[in-house]
Amino acid sequence: ARLAASLDHPNVIPIYRVGQSGGVLYMAMKLIDGCGLDTLVNRHGALPLPVVLTVLRASARAVAFAHDRGIIHRDLKPANVLVDREGRVVVSDFGIARAVEASALTATGTMVGTPHYMSPEQCAGKSLGPQSDQYSLGIVAFQLLTGDVPFDSDSLPEILQHHCFTPPPDASLMRPDSPAALTAIVLRLLAK
């Protein structure tokens, strides 16, 4: 929470207070009058290219800002990227963020993150660096372009295995109007 509160950037949700009340830890943050990207994708499927580009640019700026300060998000996903009614994009929920120096798992064998958006190193229980957030941003980008995550399965172990070993699908096959440069960036973000 203190790490999240230390981030002062237009594309990172402001944290106003961190504290404890009655034994419950809390973070008070700015209320965003809008919704998460997950809501938009669930309603509309693949999003228009100008929206995809706006969201990715803002999200990348937020994550790069955190990385420059030695902070890794560790749970970048559409639900944690909010869009307000004016179209401003903010990354939220740095609640499981860790300093790069302390980016190992919280306990041996414990995974932290959301399986569909976890990087191969998260799936394997390895130490995390900025590349882990970049991979997760690649998953988000793929989903914004196509309406679906690149790796899905009925079981958690299969999803984790896909992240570690399965080459990502080519988003341009599902989204032919996507600029070649954008799909190349997505494929690079999704490199194992």
mmCIF file with all atom_site columns, C-alpha atoms in Angstrom:
data_model
loop_
_atom_site.group_PDB
_atom_site.id
_atom_site.type_symbol
_atom_site.label_atom_id
_atom_site.label_alt_id
_atom_site.label_comp_id
_atom_site.label_asym_id
_atom_site.label_entity_id
_atom_site.label_seq_id
_atom_site.pdbx_PDB_ins_code
_atom_site.Cartn_x
_atom_site.Cartn_y
_atom_site.Cartn_z
_atom_site.occupancy
_atom_site.B_iso_or_equiv
_atom_site.pdbx_formal_charge
_atom_site.auth_seq_id
_atom_site.auth_comp_id
_atom_site.auth_asym_id
_atom_site.auth_atom_id
_atom_site.pdbx_PDB_model_num
ATOM 1   C CA . ALA A 1 1   ? 0.000   0.000   0.000   1.00 0.00 ? 1   ALA A CA 1
ATOM 2   C CA . ARG A 1 2   ? 2.813   2.412   0.831   1.00 0.00 ? 2   ARG A CA 1
ATOM 3   C CA . LEU A 1 3   ? 4.521   1.565   -2.454  1.00 0.00 ? 3   LEU A CA 1
ATOM 4   C CA . ALA A 1 4   ? 1.294   2.302   -4.345  1.00 0.00 ? 4   ALA A CA 1
ATOM 5   C CA . ALA A 1 5   ? 0.817   5.553   -2.438  1.00 0.00 ? 5   ALA A CA 1
ATOM 6   C CA . SER A 1 6   ? 4.308   6.680   -3.460  1.00 0.00 ? 6   SER A CA 1
ATOM 7   C CA . LEU A 1 7   ? 3.357   6.716   -7.158  1.00 0.00 ? 7   LEU A CA 1
ATOM 8   C CA . ASP A 1 8   ? 2.281   10.178  -8.329  1.00 0.00 ? 8   ASP A CA 1
ATOM 9   C CA . HIS A 1 9   ? 1.453   9.909   -12.035 1.00 0.00 ? 9   HIS A CA 1
ATOM 10  C CA . PRO A 1 10  ? -1.605  10.924  -14.115 1.00 0.00 ? 10  PRO A CA 1
ATOM 11  C CA . ASN A 1 11  ? -2.143  7.295   -15.192 1.00 0.00 ? 11  ASN A CA 1
ATOM 12  C CA . VAL A 1 12  ? -1.813  5.769   -11.702 1.00 0.00 ? 12  VAL A CA 1
ATOM 13  C CA . ILE A 1 13  ? -4.763  5.965   -9.328  1.00 0.00 ? 13  ILE A CA 1
ATOM 14  C CA . PRO A 1 14  ? -3.964  8.282   -6.406  1.00 0.00 ? 14  PRO A CA 1
ATOM 15  C CA . ILE A 1 15  ? -3.850  6.701   -2.942  1.00 0.00 ? 15  ILE A CA 1
ATOM 16  C CA . TYR A 1 16  ? -4.970  9.181   -0.291  1.00 0.00 ? 16  TYR A CA 1
ATOM 17  C CA . ARG A 1 17  ? -4.506  7.222   2.870   1.00 0.00 ? 17  ARG A CA 1
ATOM 18  C CA . VAL A 1 18  ? -3.202  3.896   4.075   1.00 0.00 ? 18  VAL A CA 1
ATOM 19  C CA . GLY A 1 19  ? -4.144  2.740   7.531   1.00 0.00 ? 19  GLY A CA 1
ATOM 20  C CA . GLN A 1 20  ? -5.711  0.275   9.875   1.00 0.00 ? 20  GLN A CA 1
ATOM 21  C CA . SER A 1 21  ? -9.061  0.446   11.629  1.00 0.00 ? 21  SER A CA 1
ATOM 22  C CA . GLY A 1 22  ? -10.366 -2.193  13.989  1.00 0.00 ? 22  GLY A CA 1
ATOM 23  C CA . GLY A 1 23  ? -7.700  -4.623  12.829  1.00 0.00 ? 23  GLY A CA 1
ATOM 24  C CA . VAL A 1 24  ? -8.585  -4.124  9.150   1.00 0.00 ? 24  VAL A CA 1
ATOM 25  C CA . LEU A 1 25  ? -5.961  -2.691  6.827   1.00 0.00 ? 25  LEU A CA 1
ATOM 26  C CA . TYR A 1 26  ? -7.276  -0.253  4.219   1.00 0.00 ? 26  TYR A CA 1
ATOM 27  C CA . MET A 1 27  ? -6.300  2.001   1.347   1.00 0.00 ? 27  MET A CA 1
ATOM 28  C CA . ALA A 1 28  ? -8.394  5.049   0.488   1.00 0.00 ? 28  ALA A CA 1
ATOM 29  C CA . MET A 1 29  ? -8.014  5.988   -3.160  1.00 0.00 ? 29  MET A CA 1
ATOM 30  C CA . LYS A 1 30  ? -9.606  8.307   -5.677  1.00 0.00 ? 30  LYS A CA 1
ATOM 31  C CA . LEU A 1 31  ? -13.051 7.288   -6.873  1.00 0.00 ? 31  LEU A CA 1
ATOM 32  C CA . ILE A 1 32  ? -13.040 6.899   -10.650 1.00 0.00 ? 32  ILE A CA 1
ATOM 33  C CA . ASP A 1 33  ? -16.361 7.721   -12.302 1.00 0.00 ? 33  ASP A CA 1
ATOM 34  C CA . GLY A 1 34  ? -16.182 5.094   -15.003 1.00 0.00 ? 34  GLY A CA 1
ATOM 35  C CA . CYS A 1 35  ? -15.441 1.395   -15.289 1.00 0.00 ? 35  CYS A CA 1
ATOM 36  C CA . GLY A 1 36  ? -12.730 -1.189  -15.722 1.00 0.00 ? 36  GLY A CA 1
ATOM 37  C CA . LEU A 1 37  ? -11.589 -2.436  -19.103 1.00 0.00 ? 37  LEU A CA 1
ATOM 38  C CA . ASP A 1 38  ? -13.004 -5.841  -18.189 1.00 0.00 ? 38  ASP A CA 1
ATOM 39  C CA . THR A 1 39  ? -16.504 -4.326  -18.183 1.00 0.00 ? 39  THR A CA 1
ATOM 40  C CA . LEU A 1 40  ? -15.922 -2.727  -21.591 1.00 0.00 ? 40  LEU A CA 1
ATOM 41  C CA . VAL A 1 41  ? -14.589 -5.960  -23.122 1.00 0.00 ? 41  VAL A CA 1
ATOM 42  C CA . ASN A 1 42  ? -17.427 -7.998  -21.598 1.00 0.00 ? 42  ASN A CA 1
ATOM 43  C CA . ARG A 1 43  ? -19.979 -5.576  -23.082 1.00 0.00 ? 43  ARG A CA 1
ATOM 44  C CA . HIS A 1 44  ? -18.418 -4.902  -26.473 1.00 0.00 ? 44  HIS A CA 1
ATOM 45  C CA . GLY A 1 45  ? -15.813 -7.588  -27.192 1.00 0.00 ? 45  GLY A CA 1
ATOM 46  C CA . ALA A 1 46  ? -12.843 -6.323  -29.172 1.00 0.00 ? 46  ALA A CA 1
ATOM 47  C CA . LEU A 1 47  ? -12.518 -2.560  -28.783 1.00 0.00 ? 47  LEU A CA 1
ATOM 48  C CA . PRO A 1 48  ? -12.017 0.033   -31.552 1.00 0.00 ? 48  PRO A CA 1
ATOM 49  C CA . LEU A 1 49  ? -8.369  0.583   -32.475 1.00 0.00 ? 49  LEU A CA 1
ATOM 50  C CA . PRO A 1 50  ? -8.226  4.214   -31.243 1.00 0.00 ? 50  PRO A CA 1
ATOM 51  C CA . VAL A 1 51  ? -9.482  3.040   -27.837 1.00 0.00 ? 51  VAL A CA 1
ATOM 52  C CA . VAL A 1 52  ? -6.984  0.164   -27.758 1.00 0.00 ? 52  VAL A CA 1
ATOM 53  C CA . LEU A 1 53  ? -4.097  2.512   -28.571 1.00 0.00 ? 53  LEU A CA 1
ATOM 54  C CA . THR A 1 54  ? -5.165  5.121   -26.000 1.00 0.00 ? 54  THR A CA 1
ATOM 55  C CA . VAL A 1 55  ? -5.507  2.520   -23.267 1.00 0.00 ? 55  VAL A CA 1
ATOM 56  C CA . LEU A 1 56  ? -2.213  0.805   -24.072 1.00 0.00 ? 56  LEU A CA 1
ATOM 57  C CA . ARG A 1 57  ? -0.249  4.049   -24.213 1.00 0.00 ? 57  ARG A CA 1
ATOM 58  C CA . ALA A 1 58  ? -1.621  5.220   -20.852 1.00 0.00 ? 58  ALA A CA 1
ATOM 59  C CA . SER A 1 59  ? -1.170  1.820   -19.215 1.00 0.00 ? 59  SER A CA 1
ATOM 60  C CA . ALA A 1 60  ? 2.384   1.510   -20.518 1.00 0.00 ? 60  ALA A CA 1
ATOM 61  C CA . ARG A 1 61  ? 3.219   5.000   -19.173 1.00 0.00 ? 61  ARG A CA 1
ATOM 62  C CA . ALA A 1 62  ? 1.833   4.061   -15.738 1.00 0.00 ? 62  ALA A CA 1
ATOM 63  C CA . VAL A 1 63  ? 3.700   0.771   -15.571 1.00 0.00 ? 63  VAL A CA 1
ATOM 64  C CA . ALA A 1 64  ? 6.945   2.318   -16.881 1.00 0.00 ? 64  ALA A CA 1
ATOM 65  C CA . PHE A 1 65  ? 6.666   5.044   -14.229 1.00 0.00 ? 65  PHE A CA 1
ATOM 66  C CA . ALA A 1 66  ? 6.316   2.390   -11.518 1.00 0.00 ? 66  ALA A CA 1
ATOM 67  C CA . HIS A 1 67  ? 9.210   0.371   -12.963 1.00 0.00 ? 67  HIS A CA 1
ATOM 68  C CA . ASP A 1 68  ? 11.429  3.458   -13.003 1.00 0.00 ? 68  ASP A CA 1
ATOM 69  C CA . ARG A 1 69  ? 10.791  3.655   -9.254  1.00 0.00 ? 69  ARG A CA 1
ATOM 70  C CA . GLY A 1 70  ? 11.572  -0.016  -8.705  1.00 0.00 ? 70  GLY A CA 1
ATOM 71  C CA . ILE A 1 71  ? 7.947   -1.147  -8.327  1.00 0.00 ? 71  ILE A CA 1
ATOM 72  C CA . ILE A 1 72  ? 6.344   -4.109  -10.115 1.00 0.00 ? 72  ILE A CA 1
ATOM 73  C CA . HIS A 1 73  ? 2.516   -4.245  -10.288 1.00 0.00 ? 73  HIS A CA 1
ATOM 74  C CA . ARG A 1 74  ? 2.242   -8.089  -10.399 1.00 0.00 ? 74  ARG A CA 1
ATOM 75  C CA . ASP A 1 75  ? -1.494  -8.150  -11.234 1.00 0.00 ? 75  ASP A CA 1
ATOM 76  C CA . LEU A 1 76  ? -1.966  -6.090  -14.388 1.00 0.00 ? 76  LEU A CA 1
ATOM 77  C CA . LYS A 1 77  ? -5.305  -7.062  -15.963 1.00 0.00 ? 77  LYS A CA 1
ATOM 78  C CA . PRO A 1 78  ? -8.335  -5.307  -17.507 1.00 0.00 ? 78  PRO A CA 1
ATOM 79  C CA . ALA A 1 79  ? -10.136 -5.075  -14.150 1.00 0.00 ? 79  ALA A CA 1
ATOM 80  C CA . ASN A 1 80  ? -7.205  -3.021  -12.842 1.00 0.00 ? 80  ASN A CA 1
ATOM 81  C CA . VAL A 1 81  ? -7.217  -0.556  -15.721 1.00 0.00 ? 81  VAL A CA 1
ATOM 82  C CA . LEU A 1 82  ? -9.974  2.004   -15.261 1.00 0.00 ? 82  LEU A CA 1
ATOM 83  C CA . VAL A 1 83  ? -11.416 4.419   -17.802 1.00 0.00 ? 83  VAL A CA 1
ATOM 84  C CA . ASP A 1 84  ? -13.367 7.416   -16.562 1.00 0.00 ? 84  ASP A CA 1
ATOM 85  C CA . ARG A 1 85  ? -16.246 9.117   -18.368 1.00 0.00 ? 85  ARG A CA 1
ATOM 86  C CA . GLU A 1 86  ? -13.846 11.578  -20.072 1.00 0.00 ? 86  GLU A CA 1
ATOM 87  C CA . GLY A 1 87  ? -11.695 8.737   -21.409 1.00 0.00 ? 87  GLY A CA 1
ATOM 88  C CA . ARG A 1 88  ? -8.825  9.132   -18.938 1.00 0.00 ? 88  ARG A CA 1
ATOM 89  C CA . VAL A 1 89  ? -7.065  5.858   -18.189 1.00 0.00 ? 89  VAL A CA 1
ATOM 90  C CA . VAL A 1 90  ? -5.633  4.963   -14.784 1.00 0.00 ? 90  VAL A CA 1
ATOM 91  C CA . VAL A 1 91  ? -3.983  1.797   -13.571 1.00 0.00 ? 91  VAL A CA 1
ATOM 92  C CA . SER A 1 92  ? -5.233  0.756   -10.161 1.00 0.00 ? 92  SER A CA 1
ATOM 93  C CA . ASP A 1 93  ? -4.751  -1.949  -7.576  1.00 0.00 ? 93  ASP A CA 1
ATOM 94  C CA . PHE A 1 94  ? -1.074  -1.802  -6.916  1.00 0.00 ? 94  PHE A CA 1
ATOM 95  C CA . GLY A 1 95  ? -2.150  -3.694  -3.774  1.00 0.00 ? 95  GLY A CA 1
ATOM 96  C CA . ILE A 1 96  ? 0.136   -6.644  -4.459  1.00 0.00 ? 96  ILE A CA 1
ATOM 97  C CA . ALA A 1 97  ? 2.905   -4.518  -5.959  1.00 0.00 ? 97  ALA A CA 1
ATOM 98  C CA . ARG A 1 98  ? 6.381   -5.254  -4.726  1.00 0.00 ? 98  ARG A CA 1
ATOM 99  C CA . ALA A 1 99  ? 9.699   -3.521  -4.870  1.00 0.00 ? 99  ALA A CA 1
ATOM 100 C CA . VAL A 1 100 ? 11.968  -5.118  -7.460  1.00 0.00 ? 100 VAL A CA 1
ATOM 101 C CA . GLU A 1 101 ? 14.414  -6.111  -4.714  1.00 0.00 ? 101 GLU A CA 1
ATOM 102 C CA . ALA A 1 102 ? 11.592  -7.948  -2.886  1.00 0.00 ? 102 ALA A CA 1
ATOM 103 C CA . SER A 1 103 ? 9.774   -9.311  -5.919  1.00 0.00 ? 103 SER A CA 1
ATOM 104 C CA . ALA A 1 104 ? 10.031  -12.977 -4.998  1.00 0.00 ? 104 ALA A CA 1
ATOM 105 C CA . LEU A 1 105 ? 6.867   -14.760 -3.997  1.00 0.00 ? 105 LEU A CA 1
ATOM 106 C CA . THR A 1 106 ? 5.387   -14.024 -0.598  1.00 0.00 ? 106 THR A CA 1
ATOM 107 C CA . ALA A 1 107 ? 5.971   -17.625 0.474   1.00 0.00 ? 107 ALA A CA 1
ATOM 108 C CA . THR A 1 108 ? 7.686   -20.568 -1.134  1.00 0.00 ? 108 THR A CA 1
ATOM 109 C CA . GLY A 1 109 ? 5.430   -22.048 -3.809  1.00 0.00 ? 109 GLY A CA 1
ATOM 110 C CA . THR A 1 110 ? 2.768   -19.343 -3.503  1.00 0.00 ? 110 THR A CA 1
ATOM 111 C CA . MET A 1 111 ? 1.645   -17.670 -6.719  1.00 0.00 ? 111 MET A CA 1
ATOM 112 C CA . VAL A 1 112 ? 0.469   -14.082 -6.777  1.00 0.00 ? 112 VAL A CA 1
ATOM 113 C CA . GLY A 1 113 ? -1.572  -12.710 -9.659  1.00 0.00 ? 113 GLY A CA 1
ATOM 114 C CA . THR A 1 114 ? -4.533  -13.591 -11.866 1.00 0.00 ? 114 THR A CA 1
ATOM 115 C CA . PRO A 1 115 ? -3.875  -16.770 -13.901 1.00 0.00 ? 115 PRO A CA 1
ATOM 116 C CA . HIS A 1 116 ? -5.025  -15.558 -17.331 1.00 0.00 ? 116 HIS A CA 1
ATOM 117 C CA . TYR A 1 117 ? -2.688  -12.543 -17.078 1.00 0.00 ? 117 TYR A CA 1
ATOM 118 C CA . MET A 1 118 ? 0.320   -14.087 -15.304 1.00 0.00 ? 118 MET A CA 1
ATOM 119 C CA . SER A 1 119 ? 3.738   -14.126 -16.898 1.00 0.00 ? 119 SER A CA 1
ATOM 120 C CA . PRO A 1 120 ? 5.628   -17.381 -17.399 1.00 0.00 ? 120 PRO A CA 1
ATOM 121 C CA . GLU A 1 121 ? 7.940   -16.490 -14.507 1.00 0.00 ? 121 GLU A CA 1
ATOM 122 C CA . GLN A 1 122 ? 4.938   -15.910 -12.227 1.00 0.00 ? 122 GLN A CA 1
ATOM 123 C CA . CYS A 1 123 ? 3.482   -19.265 -13.298 1.00 0.00 ? 123 CYS A CA 1
ATOM 124 C CA . ALA A 1 124 ? 6.799   -20.954 -12.516 1.00 0.00 ? 124 ALA A CA 1
ATOM 125 C CA . GLY A 1 125 ? 7.145   -19.271 -9.115  1.00 0.00 ? 125 GLY A CA 1
ATOM 126 C CA . LYS A 1 126 ? 10.293  -17.360 -10.093 1.00 0.00 ? 126 LYS A CA 1
ATOM 127 C CA . SER A 1 127 ? 11.436  -13.865 -9.153  1.00 0.00 ? 127 SER A CA 1
ATOM 128 C CA . LEU A 1 128 ? 9.709   -11.099 -11.078 1.00 0.00 ? 128 LEU A CA 1
ATOM 129 C CA . GLY A 1 129 ? 11.001  -8.060  -12.886 1.00 0.00 ? 129 GLY A CA 1
ATOM 130 C CA . PRO A 1 130 ? 9.482   -5.393  -15.123 1.00 0.00 ? 130 PRO A CA 1
ATOM 131 C CA . GLN A 1 131 ? 9.190   -7.942  -17.945 1.00 0.00 ? 131 GLN A CA 1
ATOM 132 C CA . SER A 1 132 ? 6.473   -9.717  -15.971 1.00 0.00 ? 132 SER A CA 1
ATOM 133 C CA . ASP A 1 133 ? 4.244   -6.625  -16.080 1.00 0.00 ? 133 ASP A CA 1
ATOM 134 C CA . GLN A 1 134 ? 5.100   -6.152  -19.754 1.00 0.00 ? 134 GLN A CA 1
ATOM 135 C CA . TYR A 1 135 ? 3.927   -9.696  -20.502 1.00 0.00 ? 135 TYR A CA 1
ATOM 136 C CA . SER A 1 136 ? 0.674   -9.048  -18.615 1.00 0.00 ? 136 SER A CA 1
ATOM 137 C CA . LEU A 1 137 ? 0.205   -5.843  -20.611 1.00 0.00 ? 137 LEU A CA 1
ATOM 138 C CA . GLY A 1 138 ? 0.631   -7.958  -23.747 1.00 0.00 ? 138 GLY A CA 1
ATOM 139 C CA . ILE A 1 139 ? -2.214  -10.224 -22.577 1.00 0.00 ? 139 ILE A CA 1
ATOM 140 C CA . VAL A 1 140 ? -4.373  -7.134  -21.960 1.00 0.00 ? 140 VAL A CA 1
ATOM 141 C CA . ALA A 1 141 ? -3.493  -5.781  -25.424 1.00 0.00 ? 141 ALA A CA 1
ATOM 142 C CA . PHE A 1 142 ? -4.373  -9.094  -27.058 1.00 0.00 ? 142 PHE A CA 1
ATOM 143 C CA . GLN A 1 143 ? -7.718  -9.149  -25.258 1.00 0.00 ? 143 GLN A CA 1
ATOM 144 C CA . LEU A 1 144 ? -8.538  -5.558  -26.214 1.00 0.00 ? 144 LEU A CA 1
ATOM 145 C CA . LEU A 1 145 ? -7.790  -6.359  -29.860 1.00 0.00 ? 145 LEU A CA 1
ATOM 146 C CA . THR A 1 146 ? -9.591  -9.695  -30.070 1.00 0.00 ? 146 THR A CA 1
ATOM 147 C CA . GLY A 1 147 ? -12.092 -9.795  -27.208 1.00 0.00 ? 147 GLY A CA 1
ATOM 148 C CA . ASP A 1 148 ? -10.438 -12.919 -25.743 1.00 0.00 ? 148 ASP A CA 1
ATOM 149 C CA . VAL A 1 149 ? -7.327  -13.823 -23.770 1.00 0.00 ? 149 VAL A CA 1
ATOM 150 C CA . PRO A 1 150 ? -4.720  -15.736 -25.795 1.00 0.00 ? 150 PRO A CA 1
ATOM 151 C CA . PHE A 1 151 ? -4.565  -18.686 -23.397 1.00 0.00 ? 151 PHE A CA 1
ATOM 152 C CA . ASP A 1 152 ? -7.588  -20.312 -21.829 1.00 0.00 ? 152 ASP A CA 1
ATOM 153 C CA . SER A 1 153 ? -8.523  -23.699 -20.478 1.00 0.00 ? 153 SER A CA 1
ATOM 154 C CA . ASP A 1 154 ? -10.891 -25.366 -18.050 1.00 0.00 ? 154 ASP A CA 1
ATOM 155 C CA . SER A 1 155 ? -8.072  -26.020 -15.591 1.00 0.00 ? 155 SER A CA 1
ATOM 156 C CA . LEU A 1 156 ? -5.580  -23.775 -13.834 1.00 0.00 ? 156 LEU A CA 1
ATOM 157 C CA . PRO A 1 157 ? -2.571  -26.045 -14.535 1.00 0.00 ? 157 PRO A CA 1
ATOM 158 C CA . GLU A 1 158 ? -3.321  -25.948 -18.269 1.00 0.00 ? 158 GLU A CA 1
ATOM 159 C CA . ILE A 1 159 ? -3.545  -22.136 -18.280 1.00 0.00 ? 159 ILE A CA 1
ATOM 160 C CA . LEU A 1 160 ? -0.200  -21.925 -16.457 1.00 0.00 ? 160 LEU A CA 1
ATOM 161 C CA . GLN A 1 161 ? 1.356   -24.406 -18.879 1.00 0.00 ? 161 GLN A CA 1
ATOM 162 C CA . HIS A 1 162 ? 0.133   -22.371 -21.864 1.00 0.00 ? 162 HIS A CA 1
ATOM 163 C CA . HIS A 1 163 ? 1.829   -19.272 -20.451 1.00 0.00 ? 163 HIS A CA 1
ATOM 164 C CA . CYS A 1 164 ? 5.086   -21.170 -20.068 1.00 0.00 ? 164 CYS A CA 1
ATOM 165 C CA . PHE A 1 165 ? 5.188   -23.145 -23.308 1.00 0.00 ? 165 PHE A CA 1
ATOM 166 C CA . THR A 1 166 ? 2.483   -22.325 -25.882 1.00 0.00 ? 166 THR A CA 1
ATOM 167 C CA . PRO A 1 167 ? 3.340   -19.739 -28.538 1.00 0.00 ? 167 PRO A CA 1
ATOM 168 C CA . PRO A 1 168 ? 0.816   -16.898 -28.511 1.00 0.00 ? 168 PRO A CA 1
ATOM 169 C CA . PRO A 1 169 ? -1.719  -16.776 -31.325 1.00 0.00 ? 169 PRO A CA 1
ATOM 170 C CA . ASP A 1 170 ? -1.300  -14.056 -33.929 1.00 0.00 ? 170 ASP A CA 1
ATOM 171 C CA . ALA A 1 171 ? -3.804  -11.316 -33.045 1.00 0.00 ? 171 ALA A CA 1
ATOM 172 C CA . SER A 1 172 ? -3.786  -10.075 -36.646 1.00 0.00 ? 172 SER A CA 1
ATOM 173 C CA . LEU A 1 173 ? -5.548  -13.273 -37.756 1.00 0.00 ? 173 LEU A CA 1
ATOM 174 C CA . MET A 1 174 ? -8.462  -12.430 -35.444 1.00 0.00 ? 174 MET A CA 1
ATOM 175 C CA . ARG A 1 175 ? -8.174  -8.677  -35.971 1.00 0.00 ? 175 ARG A CA 1
ATOM 176 C CA . PRO A 1 176 ? -7.112  -8.061  -39.591 1.00 0.00 ? 176 PRO A CA 1
ATOM 177 C CA . ASP A 1 177 ? -7.548  -4.276  -39.248 1.00 0.00 ? 177 ASP A CA 1
ATOM 178 C CA . SER A 1 178 ? -4.863  -4.166  -36.555 1.00 0.00 ? 178 SER A CA 1
ATOM 179 C CA . PRO A 1 179 ? -1.729  -2.329  -37.710 1.00 0.00 ? 179 PRO A CA 1
ATOM 180 C CA . ALA A 1 180 ? 1.217   -4.657  -38.271 1.00 0.00 ? 180 ALA A CA 1
ATOM 181 C CA . ALA A 1 181 ? 3.353   -2.599  -35.879 1.00 0.00 ? 181 ALA A CA 1
ATOM 182 C CA . LEU A 1 182 ? 0.806   -3.065  -33.092 1.00 0.00 ? 182 LEU A CA 1
ATOM 183 C CA . THR A 1 183 ? 0.488   -6.821  -33.530 1.00 0.00 ? 183 THR A CA 1
ATOM 184 C CA . ALA A 1 184 ? 4.298   -7.065  -33.644 1.00 0.00 ? 184 ALA A CA 1
ATOM 185 C CA . ILE A 1 185 ? 4.469   -5.211  -30.316 1.00 0.00 ? 185 ILE A CA 1
ATOM 186 C CA . VAL A 1 186 ? 1.861   -7.548  -28.813 1.00 0.00 ? 186 VAL A CA 1
ATOM 187 C CA . LEU A 1 187 ? 3.824   -10.610 -29.966 1.00 0.00 ? 187 LEU A CA 1
ATOM 188 C CA . ARG A 1 188 ? 7.008   -9.124  -28.510 1.00 0.00 ? 188 ARG A CA 1
ATOM 189 C CA . LEU A 1 189 ? 5.278   -8.429  -25.177 1.00 0.00 ? 189 LEU A CA 1
ATOM 190 C CA . LEU A 1 190 ? 4.095   -12.042 -25.137 1.00 0.00 ? 190 LEU A CA 1
ATOM 191 C CA . ALA A 1 191 ? 7.554   -13.505 -25.740 1.00 0.00 ? 191 ALA A CA 1
ATOM 192 C CA . LYS A 1 192 ? 8.330   -16.232 -23.229 1.00 0.00 ? 192 LYS A CA 1
#
